[in-house]
Coordinates of N, CA, C and O in Angstrom, one line a residue:
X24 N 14.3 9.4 2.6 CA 14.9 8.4 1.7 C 15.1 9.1 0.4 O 14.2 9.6 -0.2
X25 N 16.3 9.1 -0.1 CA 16.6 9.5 -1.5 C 15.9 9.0 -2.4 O 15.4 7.9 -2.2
X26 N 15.7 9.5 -3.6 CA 15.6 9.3 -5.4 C 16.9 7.7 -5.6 O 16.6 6.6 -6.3
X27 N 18.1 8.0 -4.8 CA 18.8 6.7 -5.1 C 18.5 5.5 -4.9 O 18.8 4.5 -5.6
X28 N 17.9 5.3 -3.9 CA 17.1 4.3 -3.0 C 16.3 3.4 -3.4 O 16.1 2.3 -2.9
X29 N 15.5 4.2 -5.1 CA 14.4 3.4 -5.8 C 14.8 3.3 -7.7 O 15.5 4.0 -8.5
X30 N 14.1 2.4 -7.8 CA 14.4 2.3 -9.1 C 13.6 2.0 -10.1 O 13.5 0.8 -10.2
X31 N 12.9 2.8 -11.0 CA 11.6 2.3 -11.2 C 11.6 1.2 -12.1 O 12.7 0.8 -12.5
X32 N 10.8 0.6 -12.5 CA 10.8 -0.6 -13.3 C 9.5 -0.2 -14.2 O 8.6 0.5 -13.9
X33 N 9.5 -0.9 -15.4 CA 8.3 -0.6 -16.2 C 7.2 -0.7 -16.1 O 6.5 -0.1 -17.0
X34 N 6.4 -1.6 -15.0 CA 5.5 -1.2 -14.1 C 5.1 0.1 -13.9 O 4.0 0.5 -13.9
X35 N 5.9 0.6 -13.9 CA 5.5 2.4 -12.8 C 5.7 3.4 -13.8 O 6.3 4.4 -13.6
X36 N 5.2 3.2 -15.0 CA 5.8 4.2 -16.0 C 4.4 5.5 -15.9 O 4.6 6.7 -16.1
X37 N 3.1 4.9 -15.7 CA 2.3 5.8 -15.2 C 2.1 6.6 -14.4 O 2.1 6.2 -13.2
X38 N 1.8 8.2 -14.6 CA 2.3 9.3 -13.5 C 0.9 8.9 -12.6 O 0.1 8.1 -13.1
X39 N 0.8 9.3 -11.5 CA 0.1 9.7 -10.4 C -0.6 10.5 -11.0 O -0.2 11.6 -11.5
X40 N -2.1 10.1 -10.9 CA -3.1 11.8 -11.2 C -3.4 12.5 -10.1 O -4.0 13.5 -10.5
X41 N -3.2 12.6 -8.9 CA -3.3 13.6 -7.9 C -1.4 13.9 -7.4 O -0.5 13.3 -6.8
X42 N -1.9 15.6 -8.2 CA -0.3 16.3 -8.2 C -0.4 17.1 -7.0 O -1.2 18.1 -7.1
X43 N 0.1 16.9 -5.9 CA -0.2 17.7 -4.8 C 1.4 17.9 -4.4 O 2.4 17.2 -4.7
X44 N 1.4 19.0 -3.6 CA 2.6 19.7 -3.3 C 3.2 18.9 -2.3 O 2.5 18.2 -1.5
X45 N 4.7 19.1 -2.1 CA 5.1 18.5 -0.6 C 4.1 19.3 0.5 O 3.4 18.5 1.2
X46 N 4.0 20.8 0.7 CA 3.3 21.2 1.8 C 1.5 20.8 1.7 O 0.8 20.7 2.7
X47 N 1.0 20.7 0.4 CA 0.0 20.0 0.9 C -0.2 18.7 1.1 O -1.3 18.3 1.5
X48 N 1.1 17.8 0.9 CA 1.0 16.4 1.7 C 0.8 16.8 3.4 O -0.1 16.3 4.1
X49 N 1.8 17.8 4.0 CA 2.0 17.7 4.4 C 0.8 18.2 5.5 O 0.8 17.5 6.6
X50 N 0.1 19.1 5.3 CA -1.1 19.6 5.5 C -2.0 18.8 6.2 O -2.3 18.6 7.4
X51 N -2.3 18.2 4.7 CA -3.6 17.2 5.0 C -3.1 15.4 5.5 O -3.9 14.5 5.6
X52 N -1.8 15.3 5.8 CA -1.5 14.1 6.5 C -0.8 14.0 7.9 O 0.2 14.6 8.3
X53 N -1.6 13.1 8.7 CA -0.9 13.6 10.2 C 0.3 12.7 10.1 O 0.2 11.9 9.1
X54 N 1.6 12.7 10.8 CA 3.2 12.7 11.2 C 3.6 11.5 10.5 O 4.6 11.2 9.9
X55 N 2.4 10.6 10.8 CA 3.1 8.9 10.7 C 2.1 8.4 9.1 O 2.2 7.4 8.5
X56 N 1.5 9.1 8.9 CA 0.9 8.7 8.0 C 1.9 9.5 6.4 O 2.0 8.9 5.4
X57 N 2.4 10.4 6.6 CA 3.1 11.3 6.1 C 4.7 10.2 5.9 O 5.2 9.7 4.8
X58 N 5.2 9.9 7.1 CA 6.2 9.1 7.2 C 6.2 7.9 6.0 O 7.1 7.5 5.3
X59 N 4.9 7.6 6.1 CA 4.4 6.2 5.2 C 4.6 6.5 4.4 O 5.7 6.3 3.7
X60 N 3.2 7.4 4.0 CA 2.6 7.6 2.4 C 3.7 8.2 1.8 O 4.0 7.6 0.8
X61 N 4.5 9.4 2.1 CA 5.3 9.9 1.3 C 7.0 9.9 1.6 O 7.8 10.6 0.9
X62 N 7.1 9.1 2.7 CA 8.8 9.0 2.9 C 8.8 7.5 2.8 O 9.7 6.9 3.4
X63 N 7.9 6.9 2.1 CA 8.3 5.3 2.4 C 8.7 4.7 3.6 O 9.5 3.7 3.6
X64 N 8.1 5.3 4.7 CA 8.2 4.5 6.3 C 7.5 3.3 5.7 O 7.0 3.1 4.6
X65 N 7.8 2.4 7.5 CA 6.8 1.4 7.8 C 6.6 1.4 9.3 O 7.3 1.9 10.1
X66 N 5.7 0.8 9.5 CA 5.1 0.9 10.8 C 5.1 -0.3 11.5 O 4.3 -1.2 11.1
X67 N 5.8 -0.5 12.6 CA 5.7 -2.1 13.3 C 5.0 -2.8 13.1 O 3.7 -2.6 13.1
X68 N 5.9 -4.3 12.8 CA 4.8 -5.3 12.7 C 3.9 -5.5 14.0 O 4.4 -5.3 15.1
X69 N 2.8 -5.8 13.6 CA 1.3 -5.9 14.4 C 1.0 -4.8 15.3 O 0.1 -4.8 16.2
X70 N 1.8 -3.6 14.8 CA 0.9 -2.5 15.8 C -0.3 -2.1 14.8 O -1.3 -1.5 15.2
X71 N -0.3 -2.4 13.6 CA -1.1 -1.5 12.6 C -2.6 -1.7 12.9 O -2.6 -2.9 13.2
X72 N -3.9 -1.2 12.9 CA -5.2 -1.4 13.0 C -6.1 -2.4 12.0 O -7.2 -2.9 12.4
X73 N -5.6 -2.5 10.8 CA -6.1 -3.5 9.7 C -5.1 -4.7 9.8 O -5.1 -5.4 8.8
X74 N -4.3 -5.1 10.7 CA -3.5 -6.3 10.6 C -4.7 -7.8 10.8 O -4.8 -8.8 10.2
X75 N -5.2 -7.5 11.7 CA -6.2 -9.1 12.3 C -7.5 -8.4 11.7 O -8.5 -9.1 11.9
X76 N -7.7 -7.5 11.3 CA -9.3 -6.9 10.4 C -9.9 -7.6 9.7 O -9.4 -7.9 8.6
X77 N -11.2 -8.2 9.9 CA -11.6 -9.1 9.4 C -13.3 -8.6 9.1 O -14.2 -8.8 9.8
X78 N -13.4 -8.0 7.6 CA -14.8 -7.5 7.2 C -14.9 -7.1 6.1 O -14.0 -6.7 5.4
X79 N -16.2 -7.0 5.8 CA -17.1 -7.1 4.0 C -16.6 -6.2 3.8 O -16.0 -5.9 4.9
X80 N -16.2 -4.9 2.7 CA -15.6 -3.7 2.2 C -14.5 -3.9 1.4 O -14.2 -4.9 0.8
X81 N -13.7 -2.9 1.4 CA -12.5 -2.5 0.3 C -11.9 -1.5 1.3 O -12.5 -0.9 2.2
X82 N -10.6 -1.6 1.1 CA -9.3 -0.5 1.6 C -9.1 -0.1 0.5 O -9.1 -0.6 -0.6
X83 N -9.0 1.0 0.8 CA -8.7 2.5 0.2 C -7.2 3.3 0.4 O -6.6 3.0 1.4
X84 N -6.9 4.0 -0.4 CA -5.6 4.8 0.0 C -5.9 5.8 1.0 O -6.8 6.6 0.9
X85 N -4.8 5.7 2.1 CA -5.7 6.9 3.1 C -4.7 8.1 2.5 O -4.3 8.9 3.3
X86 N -4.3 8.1 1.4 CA -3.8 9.7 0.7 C -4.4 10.2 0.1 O -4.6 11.4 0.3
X87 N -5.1 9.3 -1.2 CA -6.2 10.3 -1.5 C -7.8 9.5 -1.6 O -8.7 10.3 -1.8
X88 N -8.0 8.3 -1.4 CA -9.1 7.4 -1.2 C -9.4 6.7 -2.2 O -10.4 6.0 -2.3
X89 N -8.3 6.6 -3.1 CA -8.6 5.3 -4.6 C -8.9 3.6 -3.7 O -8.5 3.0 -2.7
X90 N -9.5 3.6 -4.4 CA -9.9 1.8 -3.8 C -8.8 0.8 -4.5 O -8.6 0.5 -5.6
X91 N -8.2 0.4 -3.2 CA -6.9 -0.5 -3.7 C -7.5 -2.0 -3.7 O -7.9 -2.7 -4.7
X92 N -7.6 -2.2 -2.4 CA -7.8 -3.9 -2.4 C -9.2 -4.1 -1.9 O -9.7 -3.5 -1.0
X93 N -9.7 -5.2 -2.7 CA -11.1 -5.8 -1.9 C -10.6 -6.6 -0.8 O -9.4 -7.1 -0.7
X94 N -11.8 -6.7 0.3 CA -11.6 -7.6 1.4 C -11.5 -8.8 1.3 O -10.6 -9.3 2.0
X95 N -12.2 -9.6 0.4 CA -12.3 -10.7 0.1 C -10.4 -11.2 -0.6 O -10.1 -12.4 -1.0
X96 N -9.7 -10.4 -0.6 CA -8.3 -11.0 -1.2 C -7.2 -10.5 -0.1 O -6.0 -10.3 -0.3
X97 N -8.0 -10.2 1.7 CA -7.2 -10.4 2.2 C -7.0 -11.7 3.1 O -7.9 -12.4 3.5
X98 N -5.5 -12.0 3.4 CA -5.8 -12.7 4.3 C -4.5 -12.6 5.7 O -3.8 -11.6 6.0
X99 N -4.4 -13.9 6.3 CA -3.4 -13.6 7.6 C -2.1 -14.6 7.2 O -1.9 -15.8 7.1
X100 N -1.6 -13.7 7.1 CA -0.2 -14.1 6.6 C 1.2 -14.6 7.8 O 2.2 -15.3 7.8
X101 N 0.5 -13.6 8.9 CA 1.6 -14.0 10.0 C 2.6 -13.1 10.1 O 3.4 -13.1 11.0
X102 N 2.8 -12.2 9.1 CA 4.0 -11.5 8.6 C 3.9 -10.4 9.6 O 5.0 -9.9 9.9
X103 N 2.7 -9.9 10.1 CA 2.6 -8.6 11.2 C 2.3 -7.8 10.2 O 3.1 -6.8 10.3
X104 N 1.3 -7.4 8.9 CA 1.2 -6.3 7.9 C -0.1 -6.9 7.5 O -0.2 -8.1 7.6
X105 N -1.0 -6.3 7.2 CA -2.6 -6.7 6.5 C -1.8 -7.1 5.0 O -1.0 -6.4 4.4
X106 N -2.2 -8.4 4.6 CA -1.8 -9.2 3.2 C -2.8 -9.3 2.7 O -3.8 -9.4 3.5
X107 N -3.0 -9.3 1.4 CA -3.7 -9.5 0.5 C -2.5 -10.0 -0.9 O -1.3 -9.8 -1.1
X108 N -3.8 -11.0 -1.7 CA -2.9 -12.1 -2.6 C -3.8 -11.4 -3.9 O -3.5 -12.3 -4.7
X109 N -4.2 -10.9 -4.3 CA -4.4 -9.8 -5.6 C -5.2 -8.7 -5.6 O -6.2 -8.5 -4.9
X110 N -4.7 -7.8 -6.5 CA -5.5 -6.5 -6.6 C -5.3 -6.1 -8.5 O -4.6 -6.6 -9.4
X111 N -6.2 -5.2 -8.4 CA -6.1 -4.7 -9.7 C -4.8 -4.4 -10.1 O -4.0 -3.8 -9.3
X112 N -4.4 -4.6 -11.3 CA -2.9 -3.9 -11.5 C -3.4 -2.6 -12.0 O -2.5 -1.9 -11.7
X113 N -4.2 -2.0 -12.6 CA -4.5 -0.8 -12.6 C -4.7 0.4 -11.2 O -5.1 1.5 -11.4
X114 N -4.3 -0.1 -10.1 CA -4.7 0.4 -9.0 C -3.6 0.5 -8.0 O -3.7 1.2 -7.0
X115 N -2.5 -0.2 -8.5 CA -0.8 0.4 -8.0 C 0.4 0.2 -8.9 O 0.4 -0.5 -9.9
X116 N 1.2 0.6 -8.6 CA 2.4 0.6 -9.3 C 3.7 -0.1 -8.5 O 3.9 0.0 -7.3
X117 N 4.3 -0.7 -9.2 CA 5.6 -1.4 -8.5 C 6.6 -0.9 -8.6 O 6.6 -0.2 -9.5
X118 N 7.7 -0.9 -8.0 CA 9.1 -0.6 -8.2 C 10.3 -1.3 -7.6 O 10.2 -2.1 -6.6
X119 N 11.2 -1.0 -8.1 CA 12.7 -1.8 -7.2 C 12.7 -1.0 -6.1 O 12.5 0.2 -6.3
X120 N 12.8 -1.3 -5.2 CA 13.3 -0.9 -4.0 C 15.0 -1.6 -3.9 O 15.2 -2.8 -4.0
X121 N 15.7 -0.9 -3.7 CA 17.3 -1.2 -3.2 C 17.5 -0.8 -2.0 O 18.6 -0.8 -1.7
X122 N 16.5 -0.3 -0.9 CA 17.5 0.4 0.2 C 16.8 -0.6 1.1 O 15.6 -1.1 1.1
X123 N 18.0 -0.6 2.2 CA 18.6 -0.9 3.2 C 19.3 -2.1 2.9 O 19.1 -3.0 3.7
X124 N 20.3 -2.4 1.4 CA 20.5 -3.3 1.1 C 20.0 -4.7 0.9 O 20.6 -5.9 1.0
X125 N 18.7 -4.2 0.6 CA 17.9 -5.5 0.0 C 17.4 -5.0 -1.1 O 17.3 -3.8 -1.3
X126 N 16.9 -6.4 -2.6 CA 15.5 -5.9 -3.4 C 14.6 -6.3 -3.2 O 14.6 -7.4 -2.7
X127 N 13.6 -5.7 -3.3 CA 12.5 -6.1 -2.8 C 11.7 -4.9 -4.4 O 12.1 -4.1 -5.1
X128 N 10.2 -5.6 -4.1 CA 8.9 -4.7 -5.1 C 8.7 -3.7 -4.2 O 8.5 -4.5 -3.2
X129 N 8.6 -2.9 -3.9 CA 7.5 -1.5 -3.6 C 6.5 -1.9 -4.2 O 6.4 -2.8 -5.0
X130 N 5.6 -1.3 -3.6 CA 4.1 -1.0 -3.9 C 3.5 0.4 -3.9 O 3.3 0.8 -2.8
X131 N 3.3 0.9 -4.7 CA 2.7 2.3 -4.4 C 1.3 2.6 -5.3 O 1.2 2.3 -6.4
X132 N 0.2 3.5 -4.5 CA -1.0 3.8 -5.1 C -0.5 4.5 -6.9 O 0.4 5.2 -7.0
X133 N -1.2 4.0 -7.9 CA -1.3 4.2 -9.2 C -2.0 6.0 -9.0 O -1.7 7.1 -9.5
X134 N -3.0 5.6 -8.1 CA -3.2 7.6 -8.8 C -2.5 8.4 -7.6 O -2.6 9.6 -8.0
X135 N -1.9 8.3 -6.6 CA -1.4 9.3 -6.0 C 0.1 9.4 -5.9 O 0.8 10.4 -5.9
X136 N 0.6 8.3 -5.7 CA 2.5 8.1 -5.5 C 2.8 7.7 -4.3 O 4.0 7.7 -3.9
X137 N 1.2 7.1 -3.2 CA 1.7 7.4 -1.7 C 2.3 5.9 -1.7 O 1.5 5.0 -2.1
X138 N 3.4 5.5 -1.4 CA 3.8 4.4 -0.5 C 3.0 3.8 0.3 O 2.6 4.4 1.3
X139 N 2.4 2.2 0.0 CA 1.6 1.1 0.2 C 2.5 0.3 1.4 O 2.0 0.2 2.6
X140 N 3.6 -0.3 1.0 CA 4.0 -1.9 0.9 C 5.1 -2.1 0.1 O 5.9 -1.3 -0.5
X141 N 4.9 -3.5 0.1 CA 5.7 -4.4 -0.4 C 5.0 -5.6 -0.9 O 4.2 -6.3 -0.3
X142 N 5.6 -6.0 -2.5 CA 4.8 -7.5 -2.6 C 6.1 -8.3 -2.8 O 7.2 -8.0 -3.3
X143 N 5.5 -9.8 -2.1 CA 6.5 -10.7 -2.4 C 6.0 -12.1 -3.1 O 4.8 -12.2 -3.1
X144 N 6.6 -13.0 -3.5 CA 6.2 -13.8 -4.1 C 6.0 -15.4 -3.3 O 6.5 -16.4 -3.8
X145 N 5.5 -15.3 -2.4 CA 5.4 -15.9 -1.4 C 3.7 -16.2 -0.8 O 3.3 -16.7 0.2
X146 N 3.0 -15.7 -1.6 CA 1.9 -15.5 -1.0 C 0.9 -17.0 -1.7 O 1.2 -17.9 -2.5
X147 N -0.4 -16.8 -0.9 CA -1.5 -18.3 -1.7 C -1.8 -18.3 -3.0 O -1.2 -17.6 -3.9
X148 N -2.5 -18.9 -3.2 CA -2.5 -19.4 -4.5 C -4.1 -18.6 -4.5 O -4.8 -18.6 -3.5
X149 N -4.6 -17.9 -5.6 CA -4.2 -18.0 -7.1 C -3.3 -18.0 -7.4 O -2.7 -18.8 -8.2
X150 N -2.6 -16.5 -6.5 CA -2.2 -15.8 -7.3 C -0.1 -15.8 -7.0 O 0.8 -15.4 -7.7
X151 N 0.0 -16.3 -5.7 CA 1.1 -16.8 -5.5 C 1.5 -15.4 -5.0 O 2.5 -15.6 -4.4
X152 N 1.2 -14.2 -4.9 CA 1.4 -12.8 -4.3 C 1.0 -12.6 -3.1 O -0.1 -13.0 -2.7
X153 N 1.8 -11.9 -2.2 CA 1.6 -11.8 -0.7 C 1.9 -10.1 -0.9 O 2.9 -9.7 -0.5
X154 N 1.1 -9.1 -1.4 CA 1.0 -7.5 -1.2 C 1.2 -7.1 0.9 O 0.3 -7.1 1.7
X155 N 1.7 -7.0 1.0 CA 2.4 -6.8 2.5 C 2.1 -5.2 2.5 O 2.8 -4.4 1.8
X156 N 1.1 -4.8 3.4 CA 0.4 -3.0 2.9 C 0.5 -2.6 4.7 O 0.0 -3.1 5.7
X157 N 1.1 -1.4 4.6 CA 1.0 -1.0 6.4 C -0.1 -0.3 6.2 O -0.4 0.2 5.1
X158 N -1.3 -0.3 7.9 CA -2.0 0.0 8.0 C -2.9 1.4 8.1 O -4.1 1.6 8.1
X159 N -1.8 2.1 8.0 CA -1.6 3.3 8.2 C -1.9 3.7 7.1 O -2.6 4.7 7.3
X160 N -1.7 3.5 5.6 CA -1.4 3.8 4.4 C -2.8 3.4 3.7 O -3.0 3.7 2.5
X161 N -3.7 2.7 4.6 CA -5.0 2.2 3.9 C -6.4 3.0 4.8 O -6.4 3.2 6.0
X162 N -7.3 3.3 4.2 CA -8.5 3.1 5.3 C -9.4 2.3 4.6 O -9.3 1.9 3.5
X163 N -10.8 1.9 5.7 CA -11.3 0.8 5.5 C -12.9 1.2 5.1 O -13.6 1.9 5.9
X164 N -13.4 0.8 3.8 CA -14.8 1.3 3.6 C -15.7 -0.2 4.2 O -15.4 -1.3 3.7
X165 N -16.4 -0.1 5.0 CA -17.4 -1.0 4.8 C -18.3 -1.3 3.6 O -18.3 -0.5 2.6
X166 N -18.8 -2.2 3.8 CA -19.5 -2.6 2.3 C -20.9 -2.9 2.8 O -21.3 -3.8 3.6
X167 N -21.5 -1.9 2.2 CA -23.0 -1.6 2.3 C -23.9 -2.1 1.5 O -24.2 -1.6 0.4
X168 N -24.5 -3.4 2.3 CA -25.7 -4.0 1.5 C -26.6 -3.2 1.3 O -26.7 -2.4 2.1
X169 N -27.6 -3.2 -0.1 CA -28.5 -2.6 -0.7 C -29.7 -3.4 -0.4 O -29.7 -4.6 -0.8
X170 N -30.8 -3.0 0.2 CA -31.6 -3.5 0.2 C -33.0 -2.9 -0.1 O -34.0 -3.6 0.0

């Protein structure tokens, strides 16, 4: 996907602090995860592994492991994509998306640049946001009681 394709908005004026090369994306991410994080793929609705995921923890960027969304702000949307209705705004950045002749928000990790999602404004209440994140682009920390 081209540079044409996106468009940033003032949201995203913050660089990515992990500067890694195209060949070390390319290295350290296997085919489809690479597709996501850094060509802006997506991955069929309901094939993804966190779509019906239901447990205590935080998802993480599986590009470089920043903690995006808590569990507790996902939920089942129906849409075929793991949803979640808020996250930190310090923790992604948005953009115009224009390609394939739609607008839509992008979603992308604030410290790396990998391609998340999509949010729409469609989602529950608080927050009225539906963040639409392929599964591939997250991994899952359990949350470990201290006892």
């Amino acid at each position: 996907m081209g540079n044409d394709d996106h468009e940033r908005t003032a949201a995203s004026e913050q660089q990515p602090t992990t500067d890694k090369t195209d060949a070390e994306w390319r290295a350290e991410l296997d085919e489809e995860e690479y597709r996501i994080l850094r060509e802006a793929g997506t991955e069929a609705p309901f094939s993804g592994e966190y779509v019906d995921h239901k447990a205590d923890g935080s998802y993480e960027c599986a590009g470089c492991g920043a903690e995006l969304f808590d569990g507790d702000t996902k939920y089942d949307s129906g849409c075929g994509w793991p949803s979640f209705y808020d996250v930190d705004d310090d923790r992604i950045e948005t953009r115009l998306d224009t390609s394939h002749g739609m607008q839509r928000t992008e979603v992308l990790c604030a410290n790396c640049g990998g391609h998340l999602g999509h949010v729409f404004e469609d989602g529950p209440e608080p927050t009225g946001k539906r963040y639409c994140i392929n599964s591939v682009a997250l991994d899952f920390e359990d949350e470990v009681s201290e006892n």
